PDB file of C-alpha atoms in Angstrom:
ATOM      1  CA  UNK A 209     -16.772 -26.708   5.579  1.00  0.00           C
ATOM      2  CA  UNK A 210     -13.153 -27.793   6.024  1.00  0.00           C
ATOM      3  CA  UNK A 211     -12.359 -30.853   8.138  1.00  0.00           C
ATOM      4  CA  UNK A 212      -8.911 -29.458   8.956  1.00  0.00           C
ATOM      5  CA  UNK A 213      -8.174 -29.518  12.681  1.00  0.00           C
ATOM      6  CA  UNK A 214      -8.074 -26.114  14.400  1.00  0.00           C
ATOM      7  CA  UNK A 215      -4.615 -24.727  15.014  1.00  0.00           C
ATOM      8  CA  UNK A 216      -3.706 -22.597  18.007  1.00  0.00           C
ATOM      9  CA  UNK A 217      -0.510 -20.605  17.336  1.00  0.00           C
ATOM     10  CA  UNK A 218       2.078 -20.637  20.125  1.00  0.00           C
ATOM     11  CA  UNK A 219       2.992 -17.420  21.880  1.00  0.00           C
ATOM     12  CA  UNK A 220       6.373 -17.404  20.104  1.00  0.00           C
ATOM     13  CA  UNK A 221       6.852 -19.311  16.851  1.00  0.00           C
ATOM     14  CA  UNK A 222       9.894 -21.575  16.608  1.00  0.00           C
ATOM     15  CA  UNK A 223      11.287 -23.566  13.712  1.00  0.00           C
ATOM     16  CA  UNK A 224      10.973 -27.085  15.051  1.00  0.00           C
ATOM     17  CA  UNK A 225      10.537 -29.038  11.829  1.00  0.00           C
ATOM     18  CA  UNK A 226      10.216 -28.776   8.075  1.00  0.00           C
ATOM     19  CA  UNK A 227       6.905 -27.349   6.913  1.00  0.00           C
ATOM     20  CA  UNK A 228       6.327 -30.114   4.410  1.00  0.00           C
ATOM     21  CA  UNK A 229       5.442 -29.742   0.754  1.00  0.00           C
ATOM     22  CA  UNK A 230       7.571 -29.733  -2.366  1.00  0.00           C
ATOM     23  CA  UNK A 231      10.099 -27.118  -1.238  1.00  0.00           C
ATOM     24  CA  UNK A 232      10.388 -28.053   2.429  1.00  0.00           C
ATOM     25  CA  UNK A 233      14.073 -28.927   2.102  1.00  0.00           C
ATOM     26  CA  UNK A 234      15.065 -25.371   1.129  1.00  0.00           C
ATOM     27  CA  UNK A 235      12.664 -23.296   3.220  1.00  0.00           C
ATOM     28  CA  UNK A 236      14.153 -21.774   6.355  1.00  0.00           C
ATOM     29  CA  UNK A 237      13.561 -18.698   8.532  1.00  0.00           C
ATOM     30  CA  UNK A 238      17.119 -17.358   8.355  1.00  0.00           C
ATOM     31  CA  UNK A 239      19.170 -15.612   5.663  1.00  0.00           C
ATOM     32  CA  UNK A 240      22.752 -15.959   4.521  1.00  0.00           C
ATOM     33  CA  UNK A 241      24.998 -18.525   2.884  1.00  0.00           C
ATOM     34  CA  UNK A 242      25.035 -22.189   3.849  1.00  0.00           C
ATOM     35  CA  UNK A 243      28.189 -23.050   1.923  1.00  0.00           C
ATOM     36  CA  UNK A 244      31.082 -21.484   0.042  1.00  0.00           C
ATOM     37  CA  UNK A 245      30.680 -21.463  -3.716  1.00  0.00           C
ATOM     38  CA  UNK A 246      31.891 -18.856  -6.173  1.00  0.00           C
ATOM     39  CA  UNK A 247      29.724 -17.860  -9.101  1.00  0.00           C
ATOM     40  CA  UNK A 248      31.005 -18.667 -12.596  1.00  0.00           C
ATOM     41  CA  UNK A 249      31.546 -15.854 -15.081  1.00  0.00           C
ATOM     42  CA  UNK A 250      31.673 -15.731 -18.855  1.00  0.00           C
ATOM     43  CA  UNK A 251      32.821 -13.304 -21.509  1.00  0.00           C
ATOM     44  CA  UNK A 252      29.667 -11.230 -22.021  1.00  0.00           C
ATOM     45  CA  UNK A 253      28.741  -7.886 -20.415  1.00  0.00           C
ATOM     46  CA  UNK A 254      25.875  -9.436 -18.442  1.00  0.00           C
ATOM     47  CA  UNK A 255      26.079 -12.449 -16.172  1.00  0.00           C
ATOM     48  CA  UNK A 256      22.694 -13.900 -15.234  1.00  0.00           C
ATOM     49  CA  UNK A 257      22.211 -16.435 -12.453  1.00  0.00           C
ATOM     50  CA  UNK A 258      18.750 -17.876 -12.652  1.00  0.00           C
ATOM     51  CA  UNK A 259      16.205 -20.623 -13.228  1.00  0.00           C
ATOM     52  CA  UNK A 260      13.266 -20.555 -15.632  1.00  0.00           C
ATOM     53  CA  UNK A 261      10.604 -19.933 -13.027  1.00  0.00           C
ATOM     54  CA  UNK A 262       8.221 -17.082 -13.901  1.00  0.00           C
ATOM     55  CA  UNK A 263      10.530 -14.555 -12.242  1.00  0.00           C
ATOM     56  CA  UNK A 264      13.533 -15.902 -14.113  1.00  0.00           C
ATOM     57  CA  UNK A 265      11.703 -15.918 -17.451  1.00  0.00           C
ATOM     58  CA  UNK A 266      11.007 -12.184 -17.134  1.00  0.00           C
ATOM     59  CA  UNK A 267      14.704 -11.402 -17.438  1.00  0.00           C
ATOM     60  CA  UNK A 268      15.670 -13.890 -20.147  1.00  0.00           C
ATOM     61  CA  UNK A 269      12.752 -12.661 -22.250  1.00  0.00           C
ATOM     62  CA  UNK A 270      13.941  -9.076 -21.767  1.00  0.00           C
ATOM     63  CA  UNK A 271      17.512  -9.931 -22.765  1.00  0.00           C
ATOM     64  CA  UNK A 272      16.373 -11.876 -25.827  1.00  0.00           C
ATOM     65  CA  UNK A 273      14.038  -9.034 -26.848  1.00  0.00           C
ATOM     66  CA  UNK A 274      16.904  -6.539 -26.555  1.00  0.00           C
ATOM     67  CA  UNK A 275      19.117  -8.724 -28.726  1.00  0.00           C
ATOM     68  CA  UNK A 276      16.281  -9.084 -31.242  1.00  0.00           C
ATOM     69  CA  UNK A 277      16.157  -5.285 -31.464  1.00  0.00           C
ATOM     70  CA  UNK A 278      19.838  -5.264 -32.409  1.00  0.00           C
ATOM     71  CA  UNK A 279      21.344  -4.307 -29.036  1.00  0.00           C
ATOM     72  CA  UNK A 280      24.475  -6.425 -29.311  1.00  0.00           C
ATOM     73  CA  UNK A 281      25.721  -4.973 -26.013  1.00  0.00           C
ATOM     74  CA  UNK A 282      22.962  -6.944 -24.263  1.00  0.00           C
ATOM     75  CA  UNK A 283      24.775 -10.254 -24.836  1.00  0.00           C
ATOM     76  CA  UNK A 284      24.746 -12.399 -21.736  1.00  0.00           C
ATOM     77  CA  UNK A 285      25.864 -15.593 -20.097  1.00  0.00           C
ATOM     78  CA  UNK A 286      23.038 -17.379 -18.281  1.00  0.00           C
ATOM     79  CA  UNK A 287      24.101 -19.732 -15.499  1.00  0.00           C
ATOM     80  CA  UNK A 288      21.746 -22.264 -13.960  1.00  0.00           C
ATOM     81  CA  UNK A 289      20.889 -21.849 -10.285  1.00  0.00           C
ATOM     82  CA  UNK A 290      19.119 -24.993  -9.138  1.00  0.00           C
ATOM     83  CA  UNK A 291      16.991 -23.792  -6.240  1.00  0.00           C
ATOM     84  CA  UNK A 292      15.870 -27.331  -5.435  1.00  0.00           C
ATOM     85  CA  UNK A 293      19.482 -28.173  -4.604  1.00  0.00           C
ATOM     86  CA  UNK A 294      20.101 -24.963  -2.644  1.00  0.00           C
ATOM     87  CA  UNK A 295      22.411 -23.237  -5.149  1.00  0.00           C
ATOM     88  CA  UNK A 296      20.887 -19.902  -4.087  1.00  0.00           C
ATOM     89  CA  UNK A 297      22.489 -20.304  -0.665  1.00  0.00           C
ATOM     90  CA  UNK A 298      26.046 -20.436  -1.992  1.00  0.00           C
ATOM     91  CA  UNK A 299      28.258 -17.581  -0.841  1.00  0.00           C
ATOM     92  CA  UNK A 300      28.700 -16.199  -4.348  1.00  0.00           C
ATOM     93  CA  UNK A 301      24.989 -16.069  -5.035  1.00  0.00           C
ATOM     94  CA  UNK A 302      24.244 -14.521  -1.640  1.00  0.00           C
ATOM     95  CA  UNK A 303      26.791 -11.863  -2.532  1.00  0.00           C
ATOM     96  CA  UNK A 304      24.845 -11.153  -5.713  1.00  0.00           C
ATOM     97  CA  UNK A 305      21.487 -11.257  -3.952  1.00  0.00           C
ATOM     98  CA  UNK A 306      21.393 -11.293  -0.139  1.00  0.00           C
ATOM     99  CA  UNK A 307      17.745 -12.382  -0.367  1.00  0.00           C
ATOM    100  CA  UNK A 308      18.799 -15.696  -1.984  1.00  0.00           C
ATOM    101  CA  UNK A 309      16.130 -15.564  -4.697  1.00  0.00           C
ATOM    102  CA  UNK A 310      16.575 -15.890  -8.446  1.00  0.00           C
ATOM    103  CA  UNK A 311      17.184 -14.075 -10.711  1.00  0.00           C
ATOM    104  CA  UNK A 312      20.353 -12.129  -9.995  1.00  0.00           C
ATOM    105  CA  UNK A 313      22.297 -10.152 -12.592  1.00  0.00           C
ATOM    106  CA  UNK A 314      25.864  -8.903 -12.647  1.00  0.00           C
ATOM    107  CA  UNK A 315      26.281  -5.964 -15.015  1.00  0.00           C
ATOM    108  CA  UNK A 316      29.926  -5.764 -16.063  1.00  0.00           C
ATOM    109  CA  UNK A 317      29.405  -3.286 -18.888  1.00  0.00           C
ATOM    110  CA  UNK A 318      30.822  -0.354 -16.930  1.00  0.00           C
ATOM    111  CA  UNK A 319      34.034   0.365 -15.066  1.00  0.00           C
ATOM    112  CA  UNK A 320      32.808  -1.426 -11.944  1.00  0.00           C
ATOM    113  CA  UNK A 321      30.495  -4.452 -11.789  1.00  0.00           C
ATOM    114  CA  UNK A 322      26.986  -3.690 -10.571  1.00  0.00           C
ATOM    115  CA  UNK A 323      24.792  -6.282  -8.912  1.00  0.00           C
ATOM    116  CA  UNK A 324      21.088  -6.116  -9.733  1.00  0.00           C
ATOM    117  CA  UNK A 325      18.545  -8.278  -7.961  1.00  0.00           C
ATOM    118  CA  UNK A 326      14.744  -8.532  -7.874  1.00  0.00           C
ATOM    119  CA  UNK A 327      13.258  -9.216 -11.292  1.00  0.00           C
ATOM    120  CA  UNK A 328      11.520  -5.836 -11.616  1.00  0.00           C
ATOM    121  CA  UNK A 329      14.729  -4.025 -10.745  1.00  0.00           C
ATOM    122  CA  UNK A 330      16.558  -5.987 -13.438  1.00  0.00           C
ATOM    123  CA  UNK A 331      13.881  -5.164 -16.023  1.00  0.00           C
ATOM    124  CA  UNK A 332      14.022  -1.500 -15.118  1.00  0.00           C
ATOM    125  CA  UNK A 333      17.848  -1.478 -15.130  1.00  0.00           C
ATOM    126  CA  UNK A 334      18.028  -2.991 -18.613  1.00  0.00           C
ATOM    127  CA  UNK A 335      15.225  -0.816 -19.989  1.00  0.00           C
ATOM    128  CA  UNK A 336      16.975   2.324 -18.762  1.00  0.00           C
ATOM    129  CA  UNK A 337      20.363   1.181 -19.992  1.00  0.00           C
ATOM    130  CA  UNK A 338      19.195   0.437 -23.542  1.00  0.00           C
ATOM    131  CA  UNK A 339      16.329   2.909 -23.833  1.00  0.00           C
ATOM    132  CA  UNK A 340      13.911   0.153 -24.771  1.00  0.00           C
ATOM    133  CA  UNK A 341      10.509  -1.165 -23.676  1.00  0.00           C
ATOM    134  CA  UNK A 342       9.954   1.742 -21.271  1.00  0.00           C
ATOM    135  CA  UNK A 343       8.786   5.249 -22.223  1.00  0.00           C
ATOM    136  CA  UNK A 344      11.298   7.924 -21.306  1.00  0.00           C
ATOM    137  CA  UNK A 345       8.909  10.124 -19.329  1.00  0.00           C
ATOM    138  CA  UNK A 346       5.354  11.251 -18.768  1.00  0.00           C
ATOM    139  CA  UNK A 347       2.100   9.431 -18.092  1.00  0.00           C
ATOM    140  CA  UNK A 348       3.024   6.576 -20.433  1.00  0.00           C
ATOM    141  CA  UNK A 349       6.084   5.770 -18.330  1.00  0.00           C
ATOM    142  CA  UNK A 350       4.078   5.980 -15.113  1.00  0.00           C
ATOM    143  CA  UNK A 351       1.470   3.583 -16.493  1.00  0.00           C
ATOM    144  CA  UNK A 352       4.139   1.022 -17.335  1.00  0.00           C
ATOM    145  CA  UNK A 353       5.582   1.287 -13.838  1.00  0.00           C
ATOM    146  CA  UNK A 354       2.086   1.020 -12.333  1.00  0.00           C
ATOM    147  CA  UNK A 355       1.717  -2.404 -13.906  1.00  0.00           C
ATOM    148  CA  UNK A 356       5.246  -3.590 -13.129  1.00  0.00           C
ATOM    149  CA  UNK A 357       4.659  -2.903  -9.451  1.00  0.00           C
ATOM    150  CA  UNK A 358       1.154  -4.352  -9.648  1.00  0.00           C
ATOM    151  CA  UNK A 359       2.727  -7.604 -10.740  1.00  0.00           C
ATOM    152  CA  UNK A 360       5.350  -7.556  -8.009  1.00  0.00           C
ATOM    153  CA  UNK A 361       2.694  -7.012  -5.376  1.00  0.00           C
ATOM    154  CA  UNK A 362       0.151  -9.430  -6.834  1.00  0.00           C
ATOM    155  CA  UNK A 363       2.169 -12.469  -7.889  1.00  0.00           C
ATOM    156  CA  UNK A 364       2.948 -13.618  -4.313  1.00  0.00           C
ATOM    157  CA  UNK A 365      -0.775 -14.266  -3.916  1.00  0.00           C
ATOM    158  CA  UNK A 366      -0.728 -16.318  -7.109  1.00  0.00           C
ATOM    159  CA  UNK A 367       2.522 -18.205  -6.522  1.00  0.00           C
ATOM    160  CA  UNK A 368       3.064 -18.336  -2.789  1.00  0.00           C
ATOM    161  CA  UNK A 369      -0.655 -18.374  -2.088  1.00  0.00           C
ATOM    162  CA  UNK A 370      -2.725 -20.162  -4.706  1.00  0.00           C
ATOM    163  CA  UNK A 371       0.103 -22.131  -6.323  1.00  0.00           C
ATOM    164  CA  UNK A 372       1.497 -23.305  -3.010  1.00  0.00           C
ATOM    165  CA  UNK A 373      -1.744 -24.550  -1.505  1.00  0.00           C
ATOM    166  CA  UNK A 374      -3.213 -25.890  -4.750  1.00  0.00           C
ATOM    167  CA  UNK A 375      -0.104 -27.624  -6.100  1.00  0.00           C
ATOM    168  CA  UNK A 376       2.708 -27.869  -3.553  1.00  0.00           C
ATOM    169  CA  UNK A 377       1.330 -28.134  -0.011  1.00  0.00           C
ATOM    170  CA  UNK A 378       1.549 -31.599   1.585  1.00  0.00           C
ATOM    171  CA  UNK A 379      -2.254 -31.765   1.849  1.00  0.00           C
ATOM    172  CA  UNK A 380      -5.205 -30.099   0.103  1.00  0.00           C
ATOM    173  CA  UNK A 381      -6.972 -27.714   2.472  1.00  0.00           C
ATOM    174  CA  UNK A 382     -10.218 -26.099   1.464  1.00  0.00           C
ATOM    175  CA  UNK A 383      -9.886 -22.727   3.176  1.00  0.00           C
ATOM    176  CA  UNK A 384      -6.505 -21.579   1.746  1.00  0.00           C
ATOM    177  CA  UNK A 385      -7.284 -22.972  -1.716  1.00  0.00           C
ATOM    178  CA  UNK A 386     -10.618 -21.138  -1.794  1.00  0.00           C
ATOM    179  CA  UNK A 387      -9.085 -17.963  -0.399  1.00  0.00           C
ATOM    180  CA  UNK A 388      -6.278 -17.757  -2.914  1.00  0.00           C
ATOM    181  CA  UNK A 389      -8.302 -19.075  -5.856  1.00  0.00           C
ATOM    182  CA  UNK A 390     -10.669 -16.164  -5.243  1.00  0.00           C
ATOM    183  CA  UNK A 391      -7.756 -13.712  -5.309  1.00  0.00           C
ATOM    184  CA  UNK A 392      -6.152 -15.301  -8.375  1.00  0.00           C
ATOM    185  CA  UNK A 393      -9.438 -14.991 -10.261  1.00  0.00           C
ATOM    186  CA  UNK A 394      -9.882 -11.408  -9.116  1.00  0.00           C
ATOM    187  CA  UNK A 395      -6.428 -10.574 -10.474  1.00  0.00           C
ATOM    188  CA  UNK A 396      -7.216 -12.275 -13.775  1.00  0.00           C
ATOM    189  CA  UNK A 397     -10.376 -10.197 -13.968  1.00  0.00           C
ATOM    190  CA  UNK A 398      -8.364  -7.024 -13.363  1.00  0.00           C
ATOM    191  CA  UNK A 399      -6.160  -7.920 -16.325  1.00  0.00           C
ATOM    192  CA  UNK A 400      -9.097  -9.001 -18.466  1.00  0.00           C
ATOM    193  CA  UNK A 401     -10.926  -5.712 -17.986  1.00  0.00           C
ATOM    194  CA  UNK A 402      -7.774  -3.665 -18.640  1.00  0.00           C
ATOM    195  CA  UNK A 403      -6.952  -5.602 -21.806  1.00  0.00           C
ATOM    196  CA  UNK A 404     -10.445  -5.162 -23.235  1.00  0.00           C
ATOM    197  CA  UNK A 405      -9.451  -1.988 -25.047  1.00  0.00           C
ATOM    198  CA  UNK A 406      -5.662  -2.287 -25.294  1.00  0.00           C
ATOM    199  CA  UNK A 407      -3.230  -4.477 -27.178  1.00  0.00           C
ATOM    200  CA  UNK A 408      -0.823  -4.652 -24.260  1.00  0.00           C
ATOM    201  CA  UNK A 409      -1.276  -4.044 -20.571  1.00  0.00           C
ATOM    202  CA  UNK A 410       0.033  -0.458 -20.506  1.00  0.00           C
ATOM    203  CA  UNK A 411      -1.287   0.590 -23.921  1.00  0.00           C
ATOM    204  CA  UNK A 412      -0.533  -0.137 -27.544  1.00  0.00           C
ATOM    205  CA  UNK A 413       3.195  -0.746 -27.030  1.00  0.00           C
ATOM    206  CA  UNK A 414       4.860  -3.891 -25.712  1.00  0.00           C
ATOM    207  CA  UNK A 415       6.814  -2.969 -22.563  1.00  0.00           C
ATOM    208  CA  UNK A 416       8.522  -4.349 -19.494  1.00  0.00           C
ATOM    209  CA  UNK A 417       5.059  -4.411 -17.885  1.00  0.00           C
ATOM    210  CA  UNK A 418       4.065  -7.217 -20.257  1.00  0.00           C
ATOM    211  CA  UNK A 419       7.380  -8.970 -19.663  1.00  0.00           C
ATOM    212  CA  UNK A 420       6.775  -8.822 -15.912  1.00  0.00           C
ATOM    213  CA  UNK A 421       3.174 -10.020 -16.007  1.00  0.00           C
ATOM    214  CA  UNK A 422       3.174 -12.584 -18.825  1.00  0.00           C
ATOM    215  CA  UNK A 423       5.458 -15.226 -17.241  1.00  0.00           C
ATOM    216  CA  UNK A 424       3.001 -15.476 -14.342  1.00  0.00           C
ATOM    217  CA  UNK A 425      -0.484 -14.747 -15.645  1.00  0.00           C
ATOM    218  CA  UNK A 426       0.080 -15.454 -19.327  1.00  0.00           C
ATOM    219  CA  UNK A 427       1.603 -18.846 -18.635  1.00  0.00           C
ATOM    220  CA  UNK A 428      -1.134 -19.557 -16.100  1.00  0.00           C
ATOM    221  CA  UNK A 429      -3.904 -19.138 -18.663  1.00  0.00           C
ATOM    222  CA  UNK A 430      -1.866 -21.081 -21.234  1.00  0.00           C
ATOM    223  CA  UNK A 431      -1.929 -24.049 -18.855  1.00  0.00           C
ATOM    224  CA  UNK A 432       1.728 -23.987 -17.809  1.00  0.00           C
ATOM    225  CA  UNK A 433       1.438 -23.211 -14.091  1.00  0.00           C
ATOM    226  CA  UNK A 434       0.138 -25.491 -11.331  1.00  0.00           C
ATOM    227  CA  UNK A 435      -2.062 -27.578 -13.709  1.00  0.00           C
ATOM    228  CA  UNK A 436      -4.782 -25.150 -12.677  1.00  0.00           C
ATOM    229  CA  UNK A 437      -6.159 -23.773 -15.955  1.00  0.00           C
ATOM    230  CA  UNK A 438      -9.407 -25.733 -15.818  1.00  0.00           C
ATOM    231  CA  UNK A 439      -9.847 -25.182 -12.073  1.00  0.00           C
ATOM    232  CA  UNK A 440      -9.591 -21.404 -12.533  1.00  0.00           C
ATOM    233  CA  UNK A 441     -11.702 -21.426 -15.721  1.00  0.00           C
ATOM    234  CA  UNK A 442      -9.049 -19.437 -17.534  1.00  0.00           C
ATOM    235  CA  UNK A 443     -10.837 -19.657 -20.891  1.00  0.00           C
ATOM    236  CA  UNK A 444     -13.427 -17.228 -19.539  1.00  0.00           C
ATOM    237  CA  UNK A 445     -10.811 -14.453 -19.504  1.00  0.00           C
ATOM    238  CA  UNK A 446     -10.952 -13.845 -23.251  1.00  0.00           C
ATOM    239  CA  UNK A 447      -8.817 -10.719 -23.338  1.00  0.00           C
ATOM    240  CA  UNK A 448      -6.100 -12.248 -21.186  1.00  0.00           C
ATOM    241  CA  UNK A 449      -6.066 -15.316 -23.428  1.00  0.00           C
ATOM    242  CA  UNK A 450      -5.681 -13.170 -26.547  1.00  0.00           C
ATOM    243  CA  UNK A 451      -2.840 -11.180 -24.966  1.00  0.00           C
ATOM    244  CA  UNK A 452      -1.114 -14.301 -23.616  1.00  0.00           C
ATOM    245  CA  UNK A 453      -1.145 -16.042 -26.992  1.00  0.00           C
ATOM    246  CA  UNK A 454       0.123 -12.958 -28.819  1.00  0.00           C
ATOM    247  CA  UNK A 455       3.106 -12.613 -26.522  1.00  0.00           C
ATOM    248  CA  UNK A 456       3.733 -16.366 -26.533  1.00  0.00           C
ATOM    249  CA  UNK A 457       4.164 -16.221 -30.317  1.00  0.00           C
ATOM    250  CA  UNK A 458       7.072 -13.768 -30.127  1.00  0.00           C
ATOM    251  CA  UNK A 459      10.359 -15.529 -31.068  1.00  0.00           C
ATOM    252  CA  UNK A 460      12.292 -13.751 -28.293  1.00  0.00           C
ATOM    253  CA  UNK A 461       9.747 -14.944 -25.744  1.00  0.00           C
ATOM    254  CA  UNK A 462      10.034 -18.494 -27.014  1.00  0.00           C
ATOM    255  CA  UNK A 463      13.810 -18.313 -26.629  1.00  0.00           C
ATOM    256  CA  UNK A 464      13.594 -16.638 -23.243  1.00  0.00           C
ATOM    257  CA  UNK A 465      11.377 -19.414 -21.906  1.00  0.00           C
ATOM    258  CA  UNK A 466      14.047 -21.983 -22.735  1.00  0.00           C
ATOM    259  CA  UNK A 467      16.976 -20.342 -20.973  1.00  0.00           C
ATOM    260  CA  UNK A 468      17.888 -21.852 -17.582  1.00  0.00           C
ATOM    261  CA  UNK A 469      15.022 -24.302 -17.983  1.00  0.00           C
ATOM    262  CA  UNK A 470      15.801 -27.610 -16.276  1.00  0.00           C
ATOM    263  CA  UNK A 471      12.365 -29.215 -16.422  1.00  0.00           C
ATOM    264  CA  UNK A 472       9.780 -30.135 -19.033  1.00  0.00           C
ATOM    265  CA  UNK A 473      10.427 -31.690 -22.423  1.00  0.00           C
ATOM    266  CA  UNK A 474      14.124 -31.948 -23.211  1.00  0.00           C
ATOM    267  CA  UNK A 475      13.940 -29.923 -26.438  1.00  0.00           C
ATOM    268  CA  UNK A 476      12.639 -26.946 -24.409  1.00  0.00           C
ATOM    269  CA  UNK A 477      15.546 -27.014 -21.962  1.00  0.00           C
ATOM    270  CA  UNK A 478      18.631 -24.853 -22.412  1.00  0.00           C
ATOM    271  CA  UNK A 479      20.276 -25.189 -19.020  1.00  0.00           C
ATOM    272  CA  UNK A 480      22.882 -22.519 -19.742  1.00  0.00           C
ATOM    273  CA  UNK A 481      23.081 -19.951 -22.501  1.00  0.00           C
ATOM    274  CA  UNK A 482      26.439 -18.542 -23.561  1.00  0.00           C
ATOM    275  CA  UNK A 483      25.859 -17.859 -27.252  1.00  0.00           C
ATOM    276  CA  UNK A 484      22.871 -17.419 -29.548  1.00  0.00           C
ATOM    277  CA  UNK A 485      23.826 -20.642 -31.313  1.00  0.00           C
ATOM    278  CA  UNK A 486      23.166 -22.583 -28.103  1.00  0.00           C
ATOM    279  CA  UNK A 487      19.449 -22.650 -28.938  1.00  0.00           C
ATOM    280  CA  UNK A 488      20.280 -24.806 -31.943  1.00  0.00           C
ATOM    281  CA  UNK A 489      23.083 -26.914 -30.560  1.00  0.00           C
ATOM    282  CA  UNK A 490      22.910 -27.199 -26.773  1.00  0.00           C
ATOM    283  CA  UNK A 491      19.312 -27.913 -25.812  1.00  0.00           C
ATOM    284  CA  UNK A 492      19.014 -30.930 -23.572  1.00  0.00           C
ATOM    285  CA  UNK A 493      17.699 -33.246 -26.287  1.00  0.00           C
ATOM    286  CA  UNK A 494      20.749 -32.468 -28.444  1.00  0.00           C
ATOM    287  CA  UNK A 495      23.168 -33.013 -25.547  1.00  0.00           C
ATOM    288  CA  UNK A 496      21.498 -36.299 -24.602  1.00  0.00           C
ATOM    289  CA  UNK A 497      21.615 -37.533 -28.202  1.00  0.00           C
ATOM    290  CA  UNK A 498      25.302 -36.643 -28.478  1.00  0.00           C
ATOM    291  CA  UNK A 499      26.063 -38.553 -25.271  1.00  0.00           C
ATOM    292  CA  UNK A 500      24.503 -41.807 -26.509  1.00  0.00           C
TER     293      UNK A 500
END
């Protein structure tokens, strides 16, 4: 039984104070820009504005996988958006994504620039554009899209639900942690049962469905999210663990995880990516050593 005091909601909710927790300084109930700030642009066809959260990693993995396949037209500039400092509320970023969430992509490969926001929309846009990681038609395509949208609908329970109350809330409360831990484990069981007879989540081919799901659930079972692997007993999900490790070993995934990463060990951080050589020369450990 929780010892949390009962809460009686007011008739009309008002924003009287910060909610507390790790991201209290950037949470607010209104949309729009808080300050004027143009977005930088580089020389490549795609301009990505992001941070290496799970949603950001989806897109950098996709771009690195496309380049690994030989799609040179998928070259991109990746610009760091520090959400802890409110970069997502700059006027330029709000113009790219009125929802003020990373990632946002500007596709300049055509006659007119096209903004693409929401990570699943970006994955779909790139898959369609390059004819890669998404079947062209039929049941196979539908199955991939089933799992992409499963992830988009499920991850808020994992991140905003379980992750928030387990790792980020100002206090540990039994009811929300239990509620969302139960849902997180149910989702892991869904994946585990599906992966029992398949190499990848939508079948035998690696697709954008895996790229959408892995940064959340794969990294969770690999111990990279919320320090919750033991709490959720992730080792019991044998098929998810096998799948997560197989994808983690892909070189493009390893590169994608580094892009726009501004936390963790310095050799894993590539704050901005403007050329493939940046992985060798501009990781944070290299920049720090050069500055000494």
